mmCIF file of C-alpha atoms in Angstrom:
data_model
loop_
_atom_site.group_PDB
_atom_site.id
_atom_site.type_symbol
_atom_site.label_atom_id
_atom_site.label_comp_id
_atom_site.label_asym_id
_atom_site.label_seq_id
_atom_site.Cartn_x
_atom_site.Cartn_y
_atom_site.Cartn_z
ATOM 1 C CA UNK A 1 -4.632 145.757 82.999
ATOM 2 C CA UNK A 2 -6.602 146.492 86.324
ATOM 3 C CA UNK A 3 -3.736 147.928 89.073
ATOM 4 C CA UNK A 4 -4.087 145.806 92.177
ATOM 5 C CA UNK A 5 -3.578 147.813 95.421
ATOM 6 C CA UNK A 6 -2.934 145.307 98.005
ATOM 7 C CA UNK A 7 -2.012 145.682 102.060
ATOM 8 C CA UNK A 8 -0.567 142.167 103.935
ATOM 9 C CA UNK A 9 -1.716 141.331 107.611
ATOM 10 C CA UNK A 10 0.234 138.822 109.253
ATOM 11 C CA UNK A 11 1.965 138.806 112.239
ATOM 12 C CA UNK A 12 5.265 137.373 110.843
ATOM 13 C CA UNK A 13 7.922 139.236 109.310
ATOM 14 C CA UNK A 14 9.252 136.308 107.285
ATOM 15 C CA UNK A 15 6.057 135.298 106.102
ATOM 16 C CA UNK A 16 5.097 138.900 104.807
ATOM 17 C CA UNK A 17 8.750 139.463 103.581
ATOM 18 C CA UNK A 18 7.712 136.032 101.636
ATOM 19 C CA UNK A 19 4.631 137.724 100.183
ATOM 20 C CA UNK A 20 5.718 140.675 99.229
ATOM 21 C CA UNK A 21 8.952 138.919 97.423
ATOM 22 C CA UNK A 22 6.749 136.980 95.500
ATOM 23 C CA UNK A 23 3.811 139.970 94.660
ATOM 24 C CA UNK A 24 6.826 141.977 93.427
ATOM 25 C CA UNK A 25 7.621 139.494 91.003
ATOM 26 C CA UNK A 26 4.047 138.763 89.623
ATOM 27 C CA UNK A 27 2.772 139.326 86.239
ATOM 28 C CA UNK A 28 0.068 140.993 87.921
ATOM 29 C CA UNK A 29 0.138 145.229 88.142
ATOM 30 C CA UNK A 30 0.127 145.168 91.704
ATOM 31 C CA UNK A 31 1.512 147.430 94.400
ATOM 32 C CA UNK A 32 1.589 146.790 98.222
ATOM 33 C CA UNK A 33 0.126 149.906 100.448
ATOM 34 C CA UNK A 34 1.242 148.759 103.331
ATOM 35 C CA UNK A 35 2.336 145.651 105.534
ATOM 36 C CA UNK A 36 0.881 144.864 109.146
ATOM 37 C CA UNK A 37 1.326 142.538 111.977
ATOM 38 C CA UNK A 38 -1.920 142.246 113.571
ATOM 39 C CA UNK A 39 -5.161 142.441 112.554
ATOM 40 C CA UNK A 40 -5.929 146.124 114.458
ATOM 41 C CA UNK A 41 -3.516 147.946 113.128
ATOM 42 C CA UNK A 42 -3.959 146.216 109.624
ATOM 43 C CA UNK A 43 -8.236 147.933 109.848
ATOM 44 C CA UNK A 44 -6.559 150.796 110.608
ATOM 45 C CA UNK A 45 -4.528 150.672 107.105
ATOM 46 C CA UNK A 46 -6.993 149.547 105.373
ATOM 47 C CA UNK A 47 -9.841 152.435 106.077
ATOM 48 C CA UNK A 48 -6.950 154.896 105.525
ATOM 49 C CA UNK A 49 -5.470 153.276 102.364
ATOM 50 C CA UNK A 50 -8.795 151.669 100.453
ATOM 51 C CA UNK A 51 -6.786 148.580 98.804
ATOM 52 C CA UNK A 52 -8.797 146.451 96.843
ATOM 53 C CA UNK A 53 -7.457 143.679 98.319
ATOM 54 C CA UNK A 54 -5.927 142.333 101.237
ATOM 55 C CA UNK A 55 -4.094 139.167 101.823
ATOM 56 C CA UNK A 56 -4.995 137.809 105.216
ATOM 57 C CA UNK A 57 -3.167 135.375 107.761
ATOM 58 C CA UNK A 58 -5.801 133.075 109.199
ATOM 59 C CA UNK A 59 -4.090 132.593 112.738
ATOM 60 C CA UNK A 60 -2.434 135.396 114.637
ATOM 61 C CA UNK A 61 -2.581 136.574 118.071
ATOM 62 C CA UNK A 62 -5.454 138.153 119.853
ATOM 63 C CA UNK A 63 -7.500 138.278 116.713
ATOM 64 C CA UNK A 64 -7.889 135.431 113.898
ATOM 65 C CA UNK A 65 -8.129 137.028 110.078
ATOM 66 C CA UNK A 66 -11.275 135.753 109.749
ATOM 67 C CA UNK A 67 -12.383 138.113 112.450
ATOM 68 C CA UNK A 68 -12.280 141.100 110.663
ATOM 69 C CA UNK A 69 -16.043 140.746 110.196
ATOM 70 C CA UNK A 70 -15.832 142.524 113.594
ATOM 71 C CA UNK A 71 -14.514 146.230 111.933
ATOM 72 C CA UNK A 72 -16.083 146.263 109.083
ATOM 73 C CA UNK A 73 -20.219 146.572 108.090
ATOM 74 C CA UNK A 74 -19.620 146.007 104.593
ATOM 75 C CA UNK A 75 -16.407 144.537 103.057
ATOM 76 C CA UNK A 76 -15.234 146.856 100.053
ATOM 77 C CA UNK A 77 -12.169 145.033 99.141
ATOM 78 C CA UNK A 78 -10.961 141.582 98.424
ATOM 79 C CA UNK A 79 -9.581 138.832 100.260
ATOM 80 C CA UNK A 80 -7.109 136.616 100.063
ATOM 81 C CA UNK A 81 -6.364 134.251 103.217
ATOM 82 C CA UNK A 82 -3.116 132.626 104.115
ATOM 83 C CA UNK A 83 -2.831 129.873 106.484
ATOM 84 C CA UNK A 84 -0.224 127.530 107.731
ATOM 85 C CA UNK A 85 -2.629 124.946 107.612
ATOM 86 C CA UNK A 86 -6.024 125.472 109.094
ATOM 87 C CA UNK A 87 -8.997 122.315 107.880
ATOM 88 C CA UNK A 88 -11.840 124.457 109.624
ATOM 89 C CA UNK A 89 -10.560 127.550 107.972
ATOM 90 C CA UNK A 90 -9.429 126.036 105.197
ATOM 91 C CA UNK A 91 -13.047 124.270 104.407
ATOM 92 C CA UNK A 92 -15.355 127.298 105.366
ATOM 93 C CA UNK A 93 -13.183 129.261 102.789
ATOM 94 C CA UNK A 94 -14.015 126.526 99.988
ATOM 95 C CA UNK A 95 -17.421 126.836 100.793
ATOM 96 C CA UNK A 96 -17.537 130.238 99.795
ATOM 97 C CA UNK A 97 -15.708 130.260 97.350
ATOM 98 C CA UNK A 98 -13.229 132.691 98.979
ATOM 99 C CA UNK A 99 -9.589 132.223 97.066
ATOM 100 C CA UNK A 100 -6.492 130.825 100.181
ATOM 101 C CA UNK A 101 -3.062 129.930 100.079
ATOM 102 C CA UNK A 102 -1.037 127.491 102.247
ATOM 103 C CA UNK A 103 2.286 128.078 103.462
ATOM 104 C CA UNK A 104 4.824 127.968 102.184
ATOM 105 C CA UNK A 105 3.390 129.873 99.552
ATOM 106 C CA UNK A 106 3.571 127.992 96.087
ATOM 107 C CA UNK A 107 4.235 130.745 93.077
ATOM 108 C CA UNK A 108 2.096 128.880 90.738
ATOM 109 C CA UNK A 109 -0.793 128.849 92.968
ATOM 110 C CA UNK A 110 -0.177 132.908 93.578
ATOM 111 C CA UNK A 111 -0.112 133.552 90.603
ATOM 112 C CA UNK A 112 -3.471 131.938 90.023
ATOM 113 C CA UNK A 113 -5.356 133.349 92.774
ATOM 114 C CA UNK A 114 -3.597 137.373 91.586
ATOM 115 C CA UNK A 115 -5.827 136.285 88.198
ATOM 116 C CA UNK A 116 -8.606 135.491 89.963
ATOM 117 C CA UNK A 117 -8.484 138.389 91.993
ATOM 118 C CA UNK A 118 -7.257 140.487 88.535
ATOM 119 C CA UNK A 119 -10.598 139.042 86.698
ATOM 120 C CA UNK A 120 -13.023 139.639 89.520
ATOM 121 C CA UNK A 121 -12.384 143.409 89.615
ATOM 122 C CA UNK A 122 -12.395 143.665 86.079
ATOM 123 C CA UNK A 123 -15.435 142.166 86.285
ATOM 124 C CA UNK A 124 -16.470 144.392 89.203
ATOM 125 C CA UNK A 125 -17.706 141.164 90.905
ATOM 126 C CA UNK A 126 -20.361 141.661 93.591
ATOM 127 C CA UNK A 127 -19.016 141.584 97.374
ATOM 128 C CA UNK A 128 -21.835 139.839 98.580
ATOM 129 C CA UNK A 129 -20.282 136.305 99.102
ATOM 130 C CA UNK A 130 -17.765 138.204 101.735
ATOM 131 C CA UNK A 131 -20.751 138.976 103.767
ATOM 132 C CA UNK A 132 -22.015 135.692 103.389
ATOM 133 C CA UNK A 133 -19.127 134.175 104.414
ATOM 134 C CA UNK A 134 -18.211 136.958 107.189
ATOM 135 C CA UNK A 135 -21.800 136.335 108.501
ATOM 136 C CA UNK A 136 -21.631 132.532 108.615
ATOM 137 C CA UNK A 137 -18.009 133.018 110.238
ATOM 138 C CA UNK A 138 -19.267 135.171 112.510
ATOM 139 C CA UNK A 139 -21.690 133.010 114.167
ATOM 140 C CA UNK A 140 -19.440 129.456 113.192
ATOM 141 C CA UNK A 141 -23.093 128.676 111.404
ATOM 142 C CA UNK A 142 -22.331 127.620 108.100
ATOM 143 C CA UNK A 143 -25.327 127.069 105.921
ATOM 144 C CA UNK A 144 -24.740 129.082 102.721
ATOM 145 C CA UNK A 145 -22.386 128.205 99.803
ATOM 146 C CA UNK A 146 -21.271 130.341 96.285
ATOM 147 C CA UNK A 147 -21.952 128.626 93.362
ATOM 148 C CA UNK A 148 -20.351 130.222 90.308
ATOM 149 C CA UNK A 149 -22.458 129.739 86.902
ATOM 150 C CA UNK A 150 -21.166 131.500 83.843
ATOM 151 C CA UNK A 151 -19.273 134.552 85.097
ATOM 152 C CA UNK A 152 -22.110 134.740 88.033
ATOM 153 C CA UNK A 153 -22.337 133.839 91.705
ATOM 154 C CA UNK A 154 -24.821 132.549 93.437
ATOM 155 C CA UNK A 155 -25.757 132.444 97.178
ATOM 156 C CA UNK A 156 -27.479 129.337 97.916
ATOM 157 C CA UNK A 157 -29.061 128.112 101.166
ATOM 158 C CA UNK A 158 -28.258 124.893 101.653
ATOM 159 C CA UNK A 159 -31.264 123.757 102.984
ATOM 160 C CA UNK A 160 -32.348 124.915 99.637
ATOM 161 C CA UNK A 161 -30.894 122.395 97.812
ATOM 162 C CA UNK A 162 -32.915 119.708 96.798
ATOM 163 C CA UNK A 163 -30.115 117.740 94.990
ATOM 164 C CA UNK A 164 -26.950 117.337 93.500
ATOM 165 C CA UNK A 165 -26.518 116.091 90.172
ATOM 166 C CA UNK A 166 -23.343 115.172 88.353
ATOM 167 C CA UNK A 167 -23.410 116.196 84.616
ATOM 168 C CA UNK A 168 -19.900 115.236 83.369
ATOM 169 C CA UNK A 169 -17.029 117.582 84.603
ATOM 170 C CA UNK A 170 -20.298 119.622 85.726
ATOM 171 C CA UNK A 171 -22.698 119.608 88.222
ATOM 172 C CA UNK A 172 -26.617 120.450 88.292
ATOM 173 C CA UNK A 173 -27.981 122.264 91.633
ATOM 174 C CA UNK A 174 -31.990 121.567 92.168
ATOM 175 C CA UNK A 175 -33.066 123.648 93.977
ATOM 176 C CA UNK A 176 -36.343 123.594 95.992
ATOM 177 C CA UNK A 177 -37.412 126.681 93.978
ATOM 178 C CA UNK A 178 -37.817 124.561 90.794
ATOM 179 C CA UNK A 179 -34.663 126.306 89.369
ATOM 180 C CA UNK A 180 -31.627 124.582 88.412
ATOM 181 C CA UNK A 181 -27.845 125.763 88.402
ATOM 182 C CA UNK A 182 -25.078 124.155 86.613
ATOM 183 C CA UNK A 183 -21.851 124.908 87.505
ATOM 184 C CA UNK A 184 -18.391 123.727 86.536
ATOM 185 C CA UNK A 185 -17.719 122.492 90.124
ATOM 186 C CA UNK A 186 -18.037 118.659 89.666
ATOM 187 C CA UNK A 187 -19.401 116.160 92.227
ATOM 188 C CA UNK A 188 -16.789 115.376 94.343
ATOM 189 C CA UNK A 189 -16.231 118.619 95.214
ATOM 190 C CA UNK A 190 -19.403 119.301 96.790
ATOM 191 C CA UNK A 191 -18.962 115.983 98.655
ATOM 192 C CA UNK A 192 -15.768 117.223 100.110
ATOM 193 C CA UNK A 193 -17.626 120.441 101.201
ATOM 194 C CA UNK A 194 -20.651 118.872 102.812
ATOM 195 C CA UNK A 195 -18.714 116.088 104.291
ATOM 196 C CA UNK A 196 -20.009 117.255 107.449
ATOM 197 C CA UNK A 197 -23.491 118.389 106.529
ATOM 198 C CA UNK A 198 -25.724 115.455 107.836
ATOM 199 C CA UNK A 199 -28.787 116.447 105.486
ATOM 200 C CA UNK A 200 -26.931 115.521 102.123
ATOM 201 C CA UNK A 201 -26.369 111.647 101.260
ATOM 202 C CA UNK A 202 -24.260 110.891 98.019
ATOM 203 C CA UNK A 203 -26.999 107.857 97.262
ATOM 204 C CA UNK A 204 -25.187 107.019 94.011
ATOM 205 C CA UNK A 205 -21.631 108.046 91.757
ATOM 206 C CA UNK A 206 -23.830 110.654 89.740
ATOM 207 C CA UNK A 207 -26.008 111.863 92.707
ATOM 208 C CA UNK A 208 -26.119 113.680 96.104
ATOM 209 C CA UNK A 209 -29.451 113.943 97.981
ATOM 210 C CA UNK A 210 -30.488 116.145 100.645
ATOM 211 C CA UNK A 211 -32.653 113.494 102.969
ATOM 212 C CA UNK A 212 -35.244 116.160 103.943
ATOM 213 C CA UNK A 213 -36.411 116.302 100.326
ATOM 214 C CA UNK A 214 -36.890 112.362 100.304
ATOM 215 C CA UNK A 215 -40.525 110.829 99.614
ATOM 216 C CA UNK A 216 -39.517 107.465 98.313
ATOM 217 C CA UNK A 217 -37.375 104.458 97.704
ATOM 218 C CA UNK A 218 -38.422 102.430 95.026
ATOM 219 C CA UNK A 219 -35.584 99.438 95.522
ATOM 220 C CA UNK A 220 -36.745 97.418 92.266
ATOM 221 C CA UNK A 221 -35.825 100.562 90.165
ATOM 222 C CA UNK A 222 -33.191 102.043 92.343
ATOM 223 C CA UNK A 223 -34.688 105.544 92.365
ATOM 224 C CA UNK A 224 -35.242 108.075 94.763
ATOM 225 C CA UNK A 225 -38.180 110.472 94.749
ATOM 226 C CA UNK A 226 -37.430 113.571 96.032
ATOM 227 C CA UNK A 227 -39.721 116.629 96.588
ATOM 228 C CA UNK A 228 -43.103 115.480 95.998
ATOM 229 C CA UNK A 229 -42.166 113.953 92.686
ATOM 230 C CA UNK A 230 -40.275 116.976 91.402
ATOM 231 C CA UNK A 231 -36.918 115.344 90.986
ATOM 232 C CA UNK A 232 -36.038 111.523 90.593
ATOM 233 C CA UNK A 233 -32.700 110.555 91.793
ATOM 234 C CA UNK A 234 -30.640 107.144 91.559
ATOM 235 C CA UNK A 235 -29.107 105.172 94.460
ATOM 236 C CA UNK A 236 -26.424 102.521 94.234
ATOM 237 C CA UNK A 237 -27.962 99.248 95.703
ATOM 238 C CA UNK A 238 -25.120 98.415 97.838
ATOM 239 C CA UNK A 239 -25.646 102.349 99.062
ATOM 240 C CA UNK A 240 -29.815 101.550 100.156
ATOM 241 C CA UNK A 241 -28.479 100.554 103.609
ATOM 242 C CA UNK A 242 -26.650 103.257 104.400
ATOM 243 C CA UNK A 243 -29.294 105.156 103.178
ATOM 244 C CA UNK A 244 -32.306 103.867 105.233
ATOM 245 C CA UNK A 245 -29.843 103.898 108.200
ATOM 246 C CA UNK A 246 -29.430 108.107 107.840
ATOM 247 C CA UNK A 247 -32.622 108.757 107.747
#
């Protein structure tokens, strides 16, 4: 069993009383280094102490969680973000994979995350989805998403993506390298993620388009050609308005 070496940063007791409550009674082999109440001093633990992971309040005074992008070049630990309830946080997070929990904390869902977190560093997982997500945090630019596929995650540019294509409880990525990854993220996940991404049109219940990759509309057949003929995707016919009117 890997040991998990853990320091909290949030700026309220309860809350990190909470926490630690609930770590201490984990399956997981963990043990807490330390406990902080602001996001300075918690850097400061953290480049003395080395956890492998720290769990993270999103909103606390003078600097968010998400801002410790700022102290660090290269993130060699884990993280785990708590939040009250935070949509902007809570959907950049998602779109990087990046494991959160709501408050009130809900044992169940700790418990799933501490195996998450236990499998990626058995796994010795690569870090470089933190700087992905650090980097598209730090400018509020995001335009890159992880996309697990058998054990492996991959960072994807989403202007990249050609299309989205629902395969079951799966999902097919095509790509505009010619490559295709199928992950078992299913549709409507994605559509939750790119909600606000104006290039990508769910044209159909099996598809999701991204309009820059768009040739042609053949309305007898209900198809969409996308990328010079590379890909053919369908669209709903009561969808074709919708779709004419977003592009």
């Amino acid at each position: 069993m890997v040991e998990i070496k853990a320091i909290l940063i949030d700026d309220e007791q309860s809350a990190r009383n909470v926490l630690s409550n609930l770590l201490e009674r984990a399956s997981t082999n963990i043990s807490i280094l330390d406990s902080c109440n602001n996001l300075e001093s918690g850097v400061q633990k953290i480049k003395e102490l080395q956890p492998n992971v720290v769990f993270l309040d999103v909103q606390m005074p003078n600097y968010a969680g998400y801002e410790i992008a700022r102290f660090f070049d290269v993130i060699p630990f884990e993280i785990i973000f708590v939040t009250a309830y935070d949509h902007y946080a809570i959907k950049a997070f998602e779109l990087n994979a990046i494991d959160y929990l709501v408050k009130p904390i809900d044992r169940n869902k700790l418990d799933i995350a501490l195996k998450k977190l236990e499998h990626k560093l058995h796994q010795e997982a690569s870090l470089v989805d933190y700087q992905a997500l650090l980097e598209t945090i730090k400018d509020k630019n995001y335009k890159k998403i992880v996309i697990p596929e058998l054990g492996n995650r991959h960072i994807v540019n989403l202007a990249d993506i050609v299309a989205i294509e629902a395969d079951g409880a799966y999902s097919k990525i095509h790509l505009s390298t010619k490559t295709t990854i199928t992950t078992s993220k299913n549709l409507k996940y994605f559509e939750n993620i790119l909600v606000d991404e104006r290039l990508f049109f769910r044209s159909h219940r099996t598809w999701i388009v991204n309009l820059t990759y768009t040739n042609f509309l053949n309305k007898t057949t209900l198809n969409l050609t996308l990328d010079n003929g590379a890909i053919t995707a369908k669209i709903s016919r009561s969808r074709i308005s919708s779709f004419e009117n977003s592009i």
